[in-house]
């Protein structure tokens, strides 16, 4: 394990397991387990979830290019829980907009770009869009879900 993980995992329990719960509680734990499985199935993203999220990403990417907000070749990337599979159906969708190779966005032009992206998001049908163009890492906030817009260094 050490070669693969970089450390030796502990194989002994941290504390001894207590006695098995009394018989009259077994049904409770069975019901609790079933409820947890149902909840997980309801919240766990499925293929339709990922298709809808990718459709939103493509719509945003294509819309920003079509409106001339960003240059052709600009990519919108998804990261965070939507990308790594740890999100749920109600999770936000973190996205990063990166210009094509060789295109630099001047630091003094970035606040205006954020404002323009926010306006384009509203034109694309998003509501309660709030740009934070002067933040250390500029972003657009949509219903308290953040869409981080970062710039390559």
mmCIF file of C-alpha atoms in Angstrom, residues 95-151:
data_model
loop_
_atom_site.group_PDB
_atom_site.id
_atom_site.type_symbol
_atom_site.label_atom_id
_atom_site.label_comp_id
_atom_site.label_asym_id
_atom_site.label_seq_id
_atom_site.Cartn_x
_atom_site.Cartn_y
_atom_site.Cartn_z
ATOM 1 C CA UNK A 95 -17.629 27.502 -14.684
ATOM 2 C CA UNK A 96 -14.388 29.068 -15.810
ATOM 3 C CA UNK A 97 -14.140 31.046 -19.036
ATOM 4 C CA UNK A 98 -10.760 30.819 -20.743
ATOM 5 C CA UNK A 99 -9.751 32.744 -23.846
ATOM 6 C CA UNK A 100 -8.179 30.921 -26.774
ATOM 7 C CA UNK A 101 -4.396 30.374 -26.740
ATOM 8 C CA UNK A 102 -2.460 33.538 -27.477
ATOM 9 C CA UNK A 103 -5.269 35.899 -26.406
ATOM 10 C CA UNK A 104 -4.482 37.942 -23.316
ATOM 11 C CA UNK A 105 -7.108 39.955 -21.450
ATOM 12 C CA UNK A 106 -5.564 43.105 -20.055
ATOM 13 C CA UNK A 107 -6.053 43.466 -16.331
ATOM 14 C CA UNK A 108 -7.745 46.852 -16.690
ATOM 15 C CA UNK A 109 -10.205 45.364 -19.247
ATOM 16 C CA UNK A 110 -11.331 42.531 -16.960
ATOM 17 C CA UNK A 111 -13.945 44.459 -14.924
ATOM 18 C CA UNK A 112 -15.703 45.589 -18.120
ATOM 19 C CA UNK A 113 -15.577 42.002 -19.433
ATOM 20 C CA UNK A 114 -17.287 40.789 -16.244
ATOM 21 C CA UNK A 115 -19.974 43.462 -16.659
ATOM 22 C CA UNK A 116 -20.490 42.417 -20.287
ATOM 23 C CA UNK A 117 -20.712 38.741 -19.352
ATOM 24 C CA UNK A 118 -23.311 39.577 -16.686
ATOM 25 C CA UNK A 119 -25.379 41.508 -19.237
ATOM 26 C CA UNK A 120 -25.122 38.604 -21.698
ATOM 27 C CA UNK A 121 -26.250 36.137 -19.019
ATOM 28 C CA UNK A 122 -29.346 38.250 -18.447
ATOM 29 C CA UNK A 123 -30.002 38.380 -22.197
ATOM 30 C CA UNK A 124 -29.676 34.581 -22.266
ATOM 31 C CA UNK A 125 -32.509 34.369 -19.734
ATOM 32 C CA UNK A 126 -30.744 34.145 -16.357
ATOM 33 C CA UNK A 127 -32.254 36.140 -13.522
ATOM 34 C CA UNK A 128 -30.796 37.873 -10.470
ATOM 35 C CA UNK A 129 -27.385 38.205 -12.102
ATOM 36 C CA UNK A 130 -24.977 40.207 -9.966
ATOM 37 C CA UNK A 131 -21.481 40.952 -11.316
ATOM 38 C CA UNK A 132 -18.619 41.436 -8.876
ATOM 39 C CA UNK A 133 -16.131 42.877 -11.325
ATOM 40 C CA UNK A 134 -13.772 44.445 -8.787
ATOM 41 C CA UNK A 135 -13.368 41.398 -6.525
ATOM 42 C CA UNK A 136 -9.881 39.917 -6.191
ATOM 43 C CA UNK A 137 -11.149 37.049 -8.367
ATOM 44 C CA UNK A 138 -13.901 38.599 -10.498
ATOM 45 C CA UNK A 139 -17.105 36.608 -10.685
ATOM 46 C CA UNK A 140 -20.758 36.749 -11.566
ATOM 47 C CA UNK A 141 -23.254 35.706 -8.908
ATOM 48 C CA UNK A 142 -26.551 34.204 -10.075
ATOM 49 C CA UNK A 143 -29.060 33.545 -7.313
ATOM 50 C CA UNK A 144 -26.212 33.145 -4.820
ATOM 51 C CA UNK A 145 -24.635 30.411 -6.937
ATOM 52 C CA UNK A 146 -21.211 31.482 -8.090
ATOM 53 C CA UNK A 147 -19.875 31.251 -11.575
ATOM 54 C CA UNK A 148 -16.167 31.907 -11.167
ATOM 55 C CA UNK A 149 -14.518 33.625 -14.086
ATOM 56 C CA UNK A 150 -10.753 33.383 -13.833
ATOM 57 C CA UNK A 151 -7.945 34.403 -16.083
#
